[in-house]
Tab-separated table of C-alpha atoms in Angstrom:
chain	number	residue	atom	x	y	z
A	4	UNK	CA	144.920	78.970	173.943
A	5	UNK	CA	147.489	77.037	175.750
A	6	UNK	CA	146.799	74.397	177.833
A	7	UNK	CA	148.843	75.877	180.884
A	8	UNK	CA	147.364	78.867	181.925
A	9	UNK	CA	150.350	81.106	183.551
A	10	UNK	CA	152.282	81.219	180.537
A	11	UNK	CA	153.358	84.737	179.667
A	12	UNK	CA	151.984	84.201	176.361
A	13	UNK	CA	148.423	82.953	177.207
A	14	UNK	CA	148.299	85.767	179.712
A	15	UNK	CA	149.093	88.295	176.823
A	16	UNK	CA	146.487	86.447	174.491
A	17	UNK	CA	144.121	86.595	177.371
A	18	UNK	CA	144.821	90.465	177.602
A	19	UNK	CA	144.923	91.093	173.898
A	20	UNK	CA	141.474	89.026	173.129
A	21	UNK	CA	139.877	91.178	175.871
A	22	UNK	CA	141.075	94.687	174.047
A	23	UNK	CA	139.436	93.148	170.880
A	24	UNK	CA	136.054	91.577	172.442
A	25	UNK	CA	135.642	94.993	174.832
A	26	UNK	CA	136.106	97.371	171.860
A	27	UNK	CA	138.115	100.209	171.841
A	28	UNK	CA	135.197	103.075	171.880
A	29	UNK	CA	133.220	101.314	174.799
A	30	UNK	CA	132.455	103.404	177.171
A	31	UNK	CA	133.755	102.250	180.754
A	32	UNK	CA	133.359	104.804	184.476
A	33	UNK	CA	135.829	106.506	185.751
A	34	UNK	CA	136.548	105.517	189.564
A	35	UNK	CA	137.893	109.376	190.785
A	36	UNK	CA	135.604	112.234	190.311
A	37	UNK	CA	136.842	115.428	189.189
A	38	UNK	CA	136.610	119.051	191.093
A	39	UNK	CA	132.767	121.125	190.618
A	40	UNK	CA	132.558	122.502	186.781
A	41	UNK	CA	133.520	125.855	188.546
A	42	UNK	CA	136.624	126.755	190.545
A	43	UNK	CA	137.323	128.855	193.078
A	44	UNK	CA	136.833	132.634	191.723
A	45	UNK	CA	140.014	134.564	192.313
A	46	UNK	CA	139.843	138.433	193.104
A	47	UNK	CA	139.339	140.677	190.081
A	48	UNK	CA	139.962	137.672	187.685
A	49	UNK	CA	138.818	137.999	184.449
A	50	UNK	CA	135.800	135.462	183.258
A	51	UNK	CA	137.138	132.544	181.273
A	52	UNK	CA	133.680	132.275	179.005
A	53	UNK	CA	131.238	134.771	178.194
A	54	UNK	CA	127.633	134.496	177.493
A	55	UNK	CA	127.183	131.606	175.715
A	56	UNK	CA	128.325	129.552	178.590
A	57	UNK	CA	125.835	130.984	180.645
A	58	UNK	CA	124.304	127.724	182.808
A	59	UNK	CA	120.585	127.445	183.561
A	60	UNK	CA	120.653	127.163	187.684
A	61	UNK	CA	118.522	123.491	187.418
A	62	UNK	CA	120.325	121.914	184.076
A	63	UNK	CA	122.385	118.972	184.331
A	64	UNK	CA	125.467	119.646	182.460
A	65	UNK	CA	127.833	117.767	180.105
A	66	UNK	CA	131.309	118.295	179.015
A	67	UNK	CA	132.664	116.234	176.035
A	68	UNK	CA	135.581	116.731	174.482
A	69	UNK	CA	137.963	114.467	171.687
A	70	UNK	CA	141.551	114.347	171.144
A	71	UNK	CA	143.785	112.630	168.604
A	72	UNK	CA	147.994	112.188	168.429
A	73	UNK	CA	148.783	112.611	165.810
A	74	UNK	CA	145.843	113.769	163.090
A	75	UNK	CA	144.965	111.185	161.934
A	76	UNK	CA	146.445	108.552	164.441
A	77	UNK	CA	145.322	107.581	167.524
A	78	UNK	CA	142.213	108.834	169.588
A	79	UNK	CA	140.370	109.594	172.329
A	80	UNK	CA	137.122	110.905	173.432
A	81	UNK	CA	135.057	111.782	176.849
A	82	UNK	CA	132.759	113.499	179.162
A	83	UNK	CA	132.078	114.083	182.148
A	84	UNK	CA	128.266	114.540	183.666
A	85	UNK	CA	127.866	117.475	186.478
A	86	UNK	CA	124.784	117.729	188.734
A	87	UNK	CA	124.105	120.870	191.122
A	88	UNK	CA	128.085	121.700	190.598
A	89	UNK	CA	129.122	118.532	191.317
A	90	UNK	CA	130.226	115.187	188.852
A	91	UNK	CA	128.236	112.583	188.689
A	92	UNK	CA	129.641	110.033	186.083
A	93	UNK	CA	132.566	110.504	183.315
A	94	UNK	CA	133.362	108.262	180.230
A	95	UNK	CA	135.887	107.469	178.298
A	96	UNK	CA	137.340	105.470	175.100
A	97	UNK	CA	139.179	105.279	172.179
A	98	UNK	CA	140.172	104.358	168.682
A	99	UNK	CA	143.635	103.095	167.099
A	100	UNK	CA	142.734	105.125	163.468
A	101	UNK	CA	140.553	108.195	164.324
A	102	UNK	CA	140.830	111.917	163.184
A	103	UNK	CA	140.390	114.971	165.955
A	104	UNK	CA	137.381	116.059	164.227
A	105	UNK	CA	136.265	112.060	164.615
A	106	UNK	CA	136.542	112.128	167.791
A	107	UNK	CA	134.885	115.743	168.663
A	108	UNK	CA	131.823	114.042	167.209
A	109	UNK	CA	132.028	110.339	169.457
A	110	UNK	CA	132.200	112.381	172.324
A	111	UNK	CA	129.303	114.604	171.534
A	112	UNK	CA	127.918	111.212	170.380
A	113	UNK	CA	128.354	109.564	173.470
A	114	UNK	CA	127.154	112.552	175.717
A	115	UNK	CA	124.116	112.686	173.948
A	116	UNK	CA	123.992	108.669	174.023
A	117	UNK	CA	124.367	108.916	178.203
A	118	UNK	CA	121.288	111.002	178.525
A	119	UNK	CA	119.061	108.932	176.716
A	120	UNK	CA	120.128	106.127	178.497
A	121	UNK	CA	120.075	108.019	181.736
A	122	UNK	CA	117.113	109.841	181.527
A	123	UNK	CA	117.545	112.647	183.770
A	124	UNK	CA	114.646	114.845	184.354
A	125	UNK	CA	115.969	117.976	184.108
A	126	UNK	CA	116.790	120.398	181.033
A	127	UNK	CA	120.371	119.267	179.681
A	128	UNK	CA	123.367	121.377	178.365
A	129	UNK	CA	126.090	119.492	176.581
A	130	UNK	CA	129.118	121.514	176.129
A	131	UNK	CA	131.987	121.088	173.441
A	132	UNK	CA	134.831	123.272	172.466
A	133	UNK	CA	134.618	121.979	168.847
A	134	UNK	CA	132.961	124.868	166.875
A	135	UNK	CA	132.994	121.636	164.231
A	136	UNK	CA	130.532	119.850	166.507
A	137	UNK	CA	128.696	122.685	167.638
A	138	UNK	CA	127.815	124.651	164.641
A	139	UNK	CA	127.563	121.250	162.536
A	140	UNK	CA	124.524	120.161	164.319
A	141	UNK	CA	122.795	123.485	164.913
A	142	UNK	CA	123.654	125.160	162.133
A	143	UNK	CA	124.590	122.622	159.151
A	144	UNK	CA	122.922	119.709	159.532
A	145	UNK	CA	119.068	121.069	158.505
A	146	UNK	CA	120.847	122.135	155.370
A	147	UNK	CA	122.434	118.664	154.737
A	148	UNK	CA	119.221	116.934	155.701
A	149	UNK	CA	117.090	119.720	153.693
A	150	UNK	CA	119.917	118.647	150.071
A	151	UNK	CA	119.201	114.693	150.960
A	152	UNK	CA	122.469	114.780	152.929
A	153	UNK	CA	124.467	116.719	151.005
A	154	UNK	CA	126.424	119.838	151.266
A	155	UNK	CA	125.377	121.164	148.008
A	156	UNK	CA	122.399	121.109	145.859
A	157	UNK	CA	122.211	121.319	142.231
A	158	UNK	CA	124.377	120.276	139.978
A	159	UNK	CA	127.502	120.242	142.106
A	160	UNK	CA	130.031	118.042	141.748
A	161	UNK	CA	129.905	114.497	144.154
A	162	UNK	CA	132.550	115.447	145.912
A	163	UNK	CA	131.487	118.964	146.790
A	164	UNK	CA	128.402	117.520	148.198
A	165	UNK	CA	130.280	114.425	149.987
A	166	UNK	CA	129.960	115.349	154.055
A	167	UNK	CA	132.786	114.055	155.988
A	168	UNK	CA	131.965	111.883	159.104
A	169	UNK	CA	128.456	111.542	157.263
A	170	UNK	CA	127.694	108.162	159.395
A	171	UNK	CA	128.146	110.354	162.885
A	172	UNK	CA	126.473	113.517	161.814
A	173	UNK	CA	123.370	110.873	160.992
A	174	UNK	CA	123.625	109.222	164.173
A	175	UNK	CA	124.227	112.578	166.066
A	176	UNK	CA	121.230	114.179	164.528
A	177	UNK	CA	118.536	110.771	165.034
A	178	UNK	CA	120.148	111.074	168.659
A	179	UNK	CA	119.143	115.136	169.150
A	180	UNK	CA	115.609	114.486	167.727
A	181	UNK	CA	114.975	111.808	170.312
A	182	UNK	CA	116.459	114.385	173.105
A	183	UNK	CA	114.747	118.105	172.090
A	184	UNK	CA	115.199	118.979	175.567
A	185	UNK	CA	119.134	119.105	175.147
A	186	UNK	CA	120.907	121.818	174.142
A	187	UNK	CA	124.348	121.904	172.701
A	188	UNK	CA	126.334	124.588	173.100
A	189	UNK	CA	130.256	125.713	172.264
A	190	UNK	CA	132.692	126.477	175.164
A	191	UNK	CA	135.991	128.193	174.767
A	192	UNK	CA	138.498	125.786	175.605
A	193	UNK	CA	141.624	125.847	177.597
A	194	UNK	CA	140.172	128.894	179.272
A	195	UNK	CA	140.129	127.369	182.783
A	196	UNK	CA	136.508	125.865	182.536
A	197	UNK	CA	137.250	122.943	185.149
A	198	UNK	CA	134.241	120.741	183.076
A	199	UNK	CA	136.359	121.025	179.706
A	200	UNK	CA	139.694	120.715	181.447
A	201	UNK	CA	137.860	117.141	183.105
A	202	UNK	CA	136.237	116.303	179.587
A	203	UNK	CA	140.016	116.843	178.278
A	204	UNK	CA	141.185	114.825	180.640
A	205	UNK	CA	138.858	112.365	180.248
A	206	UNK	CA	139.934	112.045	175.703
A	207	UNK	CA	143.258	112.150	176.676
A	208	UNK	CA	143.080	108.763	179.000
A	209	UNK	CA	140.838	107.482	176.141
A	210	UNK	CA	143.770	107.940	173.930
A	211	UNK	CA	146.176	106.219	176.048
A	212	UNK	CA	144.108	103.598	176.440
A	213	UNK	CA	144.360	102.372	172.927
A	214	UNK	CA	146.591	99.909	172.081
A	215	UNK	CA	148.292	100.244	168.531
A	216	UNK	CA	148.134	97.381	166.399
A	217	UNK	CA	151.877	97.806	165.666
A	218	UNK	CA	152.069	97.289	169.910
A	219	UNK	CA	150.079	94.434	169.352
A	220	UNK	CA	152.039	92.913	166.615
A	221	UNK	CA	155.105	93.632	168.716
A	222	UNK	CA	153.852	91.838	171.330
A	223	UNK	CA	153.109	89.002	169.751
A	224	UNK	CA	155.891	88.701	167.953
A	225	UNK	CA	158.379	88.887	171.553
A	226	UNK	CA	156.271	86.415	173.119
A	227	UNK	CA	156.093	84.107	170.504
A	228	UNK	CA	160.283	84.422	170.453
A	229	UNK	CA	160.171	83.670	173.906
A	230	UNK	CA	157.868	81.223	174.342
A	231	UNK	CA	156.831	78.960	171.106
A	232	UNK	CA	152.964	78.710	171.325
């Protein structure tokens, strides 16, 4: 670094070394808290999720959600942690090369990541609107785990039985056994569920977040025009 201290250029280095030493997927609060998970009901509206979104009345309860522009490109994931109607932490980050389906799964990661570290003492409910995420790890997974990790048994082909995002389905599933008393469950989304609007807020500031390494190469490159380090 430069010996003088309030040139542009060390103050972009500064910037840039603490995007790289921070990581792009670490989690980080979010200062404003959103509105209840419920809004107000309007007269003869029409429910915007059915039965499976059902809420047990003493569950804390998770929205996560992911995002990526465009697929594959740049990501985003978060969620955003409701207690007796109200929020009581959200998280977000993101990742410079990521896929949607990538980040559907780091933000179910993370949610599931936050309770262990949290460890409320009530039932939990983790919702996502990625019927990827959600049937993956109840329905899928104990057939993957039951093949050795595969999709297919047999004598199918390797890359029949290759299962994409392997490394988070493995560290989704440890995470679920060590957490039985969470349930994960799909929510429709878009349909005016104020926790999924919040969680989809929450990806979509992840995703800004990122900077691209052609940004950062840009960046470099104008200071260093500028100002010869």
């Amino acid at each position: 670094f430069p010996a003088d201290r309030s040139a542009s250029h060390f103050l972009l280095l500064k910037k840039l070394q603490d995007i790289i030493c921070t990581g792009a997927a670490t989690p980080r609060p979010v200062p404003t808290r959103g509105q209840p998970w419920e809004p107000k009901k309007k007269a003869n509206a029409k429910p915007a999720h059915g039965k499976e979104h059902e809420i047990p009345a003493d569950a804390l309860v998770i929205y996560c959600d992911g995002c990526c522009e465009p697929n594959p490109g740049i990501g985003g994931w978060g969620f955003a942690v409701y207690r007796e109607g109200a929020e009581i932490d959200a998280r977000f980050g993101g990742a410079a090369i990521a896929t949607n389906n990538t980040m559907e799964l780091t933000g179910l990661l993370m949610a599931l990541a936050w309770v262990a570290a949290s460890a409320p003492a009530e039932p939990v409910v983790v919702f996502c609107d990625s019927q990827y995420a959600v049937k993956g790890l109840n329905e899928w997974v104990p057939g993957w785990k039951a093949k050795g990790w595969k999709r297919k048994g047999g004598n199918a082909s390797e890359k029949n039985q290759a299962i994409a995002n392997l490394d988070l389905w493995k560290a989704i599933d440890k995470a679920r056994d060590d957490l039985q008393f969470v349930k994960v469950k799909w929510v429709k989304g878009h349909a005016g569920t104020v926790g999924n609007e919040r969680a989809d807020e929450l990806a979509g500031l992840g995703r800004e977040e990122v900077t691209p390494l052609d940004l950062i190469r840009q960046q470099l490159n104008s200071s260093a025009e500028r100002e010869p380090l």
